[in-house]
CSV table of C-alpha atoms in Angstrom, one decimal:
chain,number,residue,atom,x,y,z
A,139,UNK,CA,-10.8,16.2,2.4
A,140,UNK,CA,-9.6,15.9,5.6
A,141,UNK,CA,-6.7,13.2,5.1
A,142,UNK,CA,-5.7,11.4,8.4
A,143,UNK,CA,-7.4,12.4,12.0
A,144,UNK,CA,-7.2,11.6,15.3
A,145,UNK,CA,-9.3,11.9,18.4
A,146,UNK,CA,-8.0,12.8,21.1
A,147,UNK,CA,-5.4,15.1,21.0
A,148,UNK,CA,-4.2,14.7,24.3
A,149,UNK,CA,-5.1,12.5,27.3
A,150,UNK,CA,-3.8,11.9,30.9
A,151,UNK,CA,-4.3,8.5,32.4
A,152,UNK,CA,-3.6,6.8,35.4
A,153,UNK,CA,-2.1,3.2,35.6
A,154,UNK,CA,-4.0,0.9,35.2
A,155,UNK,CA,-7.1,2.7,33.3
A,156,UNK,CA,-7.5,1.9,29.6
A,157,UNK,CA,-8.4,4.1,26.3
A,158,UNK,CA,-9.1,4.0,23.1
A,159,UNK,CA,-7.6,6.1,20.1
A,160,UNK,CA,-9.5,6.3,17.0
A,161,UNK,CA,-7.8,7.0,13.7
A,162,UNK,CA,-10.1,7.7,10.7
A,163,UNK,CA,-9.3,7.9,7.0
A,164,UNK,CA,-11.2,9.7,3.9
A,165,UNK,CA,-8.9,8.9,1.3
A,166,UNK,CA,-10.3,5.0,0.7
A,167,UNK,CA,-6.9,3.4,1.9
A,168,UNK,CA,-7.0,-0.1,2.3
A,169,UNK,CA,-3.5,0.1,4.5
A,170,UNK,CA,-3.5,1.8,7.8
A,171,UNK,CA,-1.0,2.0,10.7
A,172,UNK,CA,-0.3,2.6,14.4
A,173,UNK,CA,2.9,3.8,15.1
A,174,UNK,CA,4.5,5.4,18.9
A,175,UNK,CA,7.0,7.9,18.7
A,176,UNK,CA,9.6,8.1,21.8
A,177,UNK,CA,12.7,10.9,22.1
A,178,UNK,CA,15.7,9.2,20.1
A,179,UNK,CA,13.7,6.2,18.8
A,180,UNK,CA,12.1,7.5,15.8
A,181,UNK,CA,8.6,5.6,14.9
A,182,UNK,CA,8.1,2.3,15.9
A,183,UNK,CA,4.9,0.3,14.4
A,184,UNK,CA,2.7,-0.9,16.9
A,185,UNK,CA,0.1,-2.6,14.8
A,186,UNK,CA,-1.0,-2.7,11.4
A,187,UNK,CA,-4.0,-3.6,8.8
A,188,UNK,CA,-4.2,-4.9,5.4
A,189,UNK,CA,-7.7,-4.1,4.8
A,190,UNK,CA,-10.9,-4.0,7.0
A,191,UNK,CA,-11.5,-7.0,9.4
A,192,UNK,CA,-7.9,-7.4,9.0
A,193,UNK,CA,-5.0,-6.7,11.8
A,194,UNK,CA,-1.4,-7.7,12.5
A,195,UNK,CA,1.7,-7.0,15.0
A,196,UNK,CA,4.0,-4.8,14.5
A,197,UNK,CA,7.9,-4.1,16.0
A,198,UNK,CA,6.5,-3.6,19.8
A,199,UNK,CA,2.5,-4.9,20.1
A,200,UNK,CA,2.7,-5.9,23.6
A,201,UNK,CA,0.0,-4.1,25.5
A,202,UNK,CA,-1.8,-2.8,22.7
A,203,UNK,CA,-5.1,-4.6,20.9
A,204,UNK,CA,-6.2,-2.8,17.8
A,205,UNK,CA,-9.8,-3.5,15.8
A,206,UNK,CA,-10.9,-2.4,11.9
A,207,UNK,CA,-14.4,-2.9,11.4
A,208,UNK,CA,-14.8,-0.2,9.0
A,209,UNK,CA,-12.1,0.2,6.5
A,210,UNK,CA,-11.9,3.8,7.3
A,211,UNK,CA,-11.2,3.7,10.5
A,212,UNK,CA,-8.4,1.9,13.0
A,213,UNK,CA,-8.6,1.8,16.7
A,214,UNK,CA,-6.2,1.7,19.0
A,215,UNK,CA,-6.6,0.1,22.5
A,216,UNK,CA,-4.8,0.1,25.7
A,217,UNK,CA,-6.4,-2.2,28.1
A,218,UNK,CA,-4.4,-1.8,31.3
A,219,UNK,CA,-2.2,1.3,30.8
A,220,UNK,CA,1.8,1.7,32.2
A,221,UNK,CA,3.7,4.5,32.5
A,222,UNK,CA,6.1,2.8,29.4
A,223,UNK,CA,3.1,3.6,27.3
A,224,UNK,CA,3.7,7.2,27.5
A,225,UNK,CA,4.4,8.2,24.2
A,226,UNK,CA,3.3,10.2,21.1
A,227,UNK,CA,1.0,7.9,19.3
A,228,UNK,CA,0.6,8.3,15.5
A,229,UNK,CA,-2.0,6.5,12.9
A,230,UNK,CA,-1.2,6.7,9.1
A,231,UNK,CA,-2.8,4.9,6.0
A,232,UNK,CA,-1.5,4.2,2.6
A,233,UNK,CA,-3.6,3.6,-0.6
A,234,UNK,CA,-2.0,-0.1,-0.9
A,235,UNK,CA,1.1,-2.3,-0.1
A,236,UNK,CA,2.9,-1.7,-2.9
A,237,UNK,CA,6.6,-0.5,-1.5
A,238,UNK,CA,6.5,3.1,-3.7
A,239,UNK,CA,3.1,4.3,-1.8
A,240,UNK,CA,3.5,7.4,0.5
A,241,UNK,CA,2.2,7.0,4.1
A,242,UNK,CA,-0.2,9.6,5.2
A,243,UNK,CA,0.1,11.0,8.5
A,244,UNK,CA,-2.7,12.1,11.2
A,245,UNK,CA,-2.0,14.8,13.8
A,246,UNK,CA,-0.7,12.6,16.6
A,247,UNK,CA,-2.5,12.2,19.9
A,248,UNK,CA,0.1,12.9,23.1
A,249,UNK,CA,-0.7,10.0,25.9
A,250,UNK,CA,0.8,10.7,29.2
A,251,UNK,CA,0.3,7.1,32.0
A,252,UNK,CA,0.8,8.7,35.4
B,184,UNK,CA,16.1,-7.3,8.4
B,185,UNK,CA,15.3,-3.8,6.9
B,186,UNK,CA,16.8,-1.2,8.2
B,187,UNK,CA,17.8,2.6,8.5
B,188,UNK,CA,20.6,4.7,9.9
B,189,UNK,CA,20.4,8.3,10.1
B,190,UNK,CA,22.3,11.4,11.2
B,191,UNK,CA,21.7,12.1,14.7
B,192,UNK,CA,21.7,15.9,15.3
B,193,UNK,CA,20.8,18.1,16.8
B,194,UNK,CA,21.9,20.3,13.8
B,195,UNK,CA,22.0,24.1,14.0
B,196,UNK,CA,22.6,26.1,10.7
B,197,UNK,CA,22.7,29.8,10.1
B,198,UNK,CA,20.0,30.8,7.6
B,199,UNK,CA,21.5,30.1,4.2
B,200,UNK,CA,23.4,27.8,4.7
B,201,UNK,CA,24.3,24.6,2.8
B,202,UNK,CA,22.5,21.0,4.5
B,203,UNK,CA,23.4,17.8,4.5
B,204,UNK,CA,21.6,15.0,6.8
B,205,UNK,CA,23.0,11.6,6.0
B,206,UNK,CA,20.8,8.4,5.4
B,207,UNK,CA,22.1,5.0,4.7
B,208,UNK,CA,19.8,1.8,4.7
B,209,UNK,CA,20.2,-2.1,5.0
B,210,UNK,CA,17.2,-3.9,2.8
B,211,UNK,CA,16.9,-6.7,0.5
B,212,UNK,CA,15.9,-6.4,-3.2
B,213,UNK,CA,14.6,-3.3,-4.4
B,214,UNK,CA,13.3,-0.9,-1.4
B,215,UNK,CA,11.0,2.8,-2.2
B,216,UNK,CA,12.8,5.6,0.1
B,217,UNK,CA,11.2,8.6,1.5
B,218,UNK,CA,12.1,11.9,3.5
B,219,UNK,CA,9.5,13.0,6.0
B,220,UNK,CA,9.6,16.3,7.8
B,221,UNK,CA,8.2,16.9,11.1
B,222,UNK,CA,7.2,20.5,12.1
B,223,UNK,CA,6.8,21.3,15.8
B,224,UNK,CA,3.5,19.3,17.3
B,225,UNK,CA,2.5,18.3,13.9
B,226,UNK,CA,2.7,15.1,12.4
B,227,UNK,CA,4.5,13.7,9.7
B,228,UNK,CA,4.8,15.6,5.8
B,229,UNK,CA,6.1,13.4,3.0
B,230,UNK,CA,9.2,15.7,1.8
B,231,UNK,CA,10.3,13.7,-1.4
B,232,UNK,CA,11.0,10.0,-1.8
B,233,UNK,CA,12.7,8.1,-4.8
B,234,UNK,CA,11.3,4.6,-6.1
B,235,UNK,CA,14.5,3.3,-7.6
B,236,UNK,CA,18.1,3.2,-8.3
B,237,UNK,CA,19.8,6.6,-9.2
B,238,UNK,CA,16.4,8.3,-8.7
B,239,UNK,CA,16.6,12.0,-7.4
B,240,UNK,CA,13.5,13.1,-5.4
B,241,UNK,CA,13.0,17.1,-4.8
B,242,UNK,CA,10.3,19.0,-3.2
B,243,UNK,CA,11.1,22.7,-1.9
B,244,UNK,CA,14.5,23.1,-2.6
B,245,UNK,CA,15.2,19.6,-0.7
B,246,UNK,CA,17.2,17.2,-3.1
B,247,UNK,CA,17.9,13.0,-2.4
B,248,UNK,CA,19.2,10.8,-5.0
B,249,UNK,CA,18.7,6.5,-4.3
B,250,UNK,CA,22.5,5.3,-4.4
B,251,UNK,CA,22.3,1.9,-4.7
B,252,UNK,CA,26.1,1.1,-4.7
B,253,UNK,CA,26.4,3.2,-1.4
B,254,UNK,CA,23.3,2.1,-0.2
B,255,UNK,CA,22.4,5.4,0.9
B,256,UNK,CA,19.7,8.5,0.4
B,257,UNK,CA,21.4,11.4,2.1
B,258,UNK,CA,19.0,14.9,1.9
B,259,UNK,CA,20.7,18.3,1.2
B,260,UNK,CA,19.4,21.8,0.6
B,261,UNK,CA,21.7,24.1,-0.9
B,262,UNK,CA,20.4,27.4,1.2
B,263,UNK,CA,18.1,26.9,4.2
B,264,UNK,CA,15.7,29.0,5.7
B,265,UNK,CA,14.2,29.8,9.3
B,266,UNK,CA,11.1,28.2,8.4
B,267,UNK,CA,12.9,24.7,7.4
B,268,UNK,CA,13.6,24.1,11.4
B,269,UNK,CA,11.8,20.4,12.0
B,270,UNK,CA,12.6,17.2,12.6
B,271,UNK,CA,13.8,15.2,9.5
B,272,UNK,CA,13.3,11.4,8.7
B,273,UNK,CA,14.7,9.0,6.6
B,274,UNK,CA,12.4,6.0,6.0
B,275,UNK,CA,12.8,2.8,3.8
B,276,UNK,CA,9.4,0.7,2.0
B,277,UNK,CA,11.0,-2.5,1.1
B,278,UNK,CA,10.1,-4.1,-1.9
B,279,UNK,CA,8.0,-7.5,-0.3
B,280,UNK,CA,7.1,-6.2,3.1
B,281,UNK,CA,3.6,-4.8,2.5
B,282,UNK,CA,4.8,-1.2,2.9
B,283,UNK,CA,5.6,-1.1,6.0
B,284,UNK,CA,8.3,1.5,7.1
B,285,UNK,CA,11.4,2.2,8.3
B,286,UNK,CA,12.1,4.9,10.0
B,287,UNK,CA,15.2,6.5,10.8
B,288,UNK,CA,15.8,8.3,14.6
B,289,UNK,CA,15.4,11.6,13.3
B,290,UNK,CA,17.3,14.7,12.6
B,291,UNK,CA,16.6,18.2,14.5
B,292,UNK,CA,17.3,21.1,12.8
B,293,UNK,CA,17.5,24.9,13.7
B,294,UNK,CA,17.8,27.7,11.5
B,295,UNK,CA,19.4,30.7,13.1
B,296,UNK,CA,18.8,34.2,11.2
């Protein structure tokens, strides 16, 4: 049981270029989350999903397009990158929206936009 | 709207020392509150988390009790260890936003034998 992963790790990109993360899920969760993490900002949710086929905005979307065609997994997609998108970029899932359910963490993947 | 206010730090304890990282929140109805812990490059651990009013969480050694009339969910370990160093953060689930989270800044702490 792997939990939460995330490919890649790390990546360098240029202005300008675009990426995609992938976040994938073996715990059946119907919730799952895209989240950046800056120095003195905590997390901040990008984009969300309710279930797959499903997506919605979050606190700070702009710049970011996200897809669920399988419920377990979420992508992540930078289409034109900007050195403000440098950031620590973390997925989670939970099992449902019910407000007691824990969030599960992946690993993190560390973007750099030169 | 929902929020979260957390201790900034850094904080640096000697090893057995008593912690205390303060958490307060701003939420309608009945919100689910959590402590995560982040250890260097890792991503985030659920510590403990309480699901309602005068509920104490506790995982570790790490304690939280829900105050409702303080509106807060501060963390404290009685003696702490080398090995708690991480980053600490206070999140809030309300009660009719589809679990979606909170988060406080985050808390750094060092241990120092």
């Amino acid at each position: 049981n792997a939990g939460v992963t995330q490919t890649p790790k790390f990546r360098v990109l240029k202005t300008g270029q675009s990426m995609t993360l992938l976040c994938a899920q073996d715990m059946n969760h119907e919730y799952m989350y895209w989240y950046r993490q800056d120095p003195g900002m905590g997390l901040r949710l990008i984009h969300y999903s309710v279930g797959e086929g499903t997506t919605a905005k979050g606190e700070v979307p702009d710049g970011y397009n996200v897809s669920r065609l399988k419920k377990q997994n979420f992508l992540l997609g930078l289409e034109s990158a900007a050195p403000s998108q440098t950031s620590v970029y973390f997925c989670a899932s939970s099992a449902s929206g019910r407000a007691h359910n824990e969030q599960f963490f992946g690993p993190g993947t560390r973007l750099t936009v030169l | 709207g929902d929020s979260v206010t957390q201790m900034e730090g850094p904080v640096t304890l000697s090893e057995e020392a008593f912690l205390t990282i303060n958490c307060t929140y701003t939420a309608t109805g009945y919100p689910s509150l959590f402590w995560y812990v982040q250890y260097p490059g890792e991503g985030l651990q659920l510590l403990l988390k309480a699901t309602k009013a005068d509920d104490k969480g506790s995982n570790k050694g790490f304690e939280a009790t829900y105050r409702k009339e303080t509106t807060s969910f501060h963390l404290e370990k009685g003696s702490v260890q080398v090995s708690d160093s991480a980053v600490y953060f206070c999140a809030l689930s309300g009660q009719n936003t589809g679990n979606q989270f909170y988060f406080g800044t985050g808390t750094s702490l060092t241990v120092i034998p």
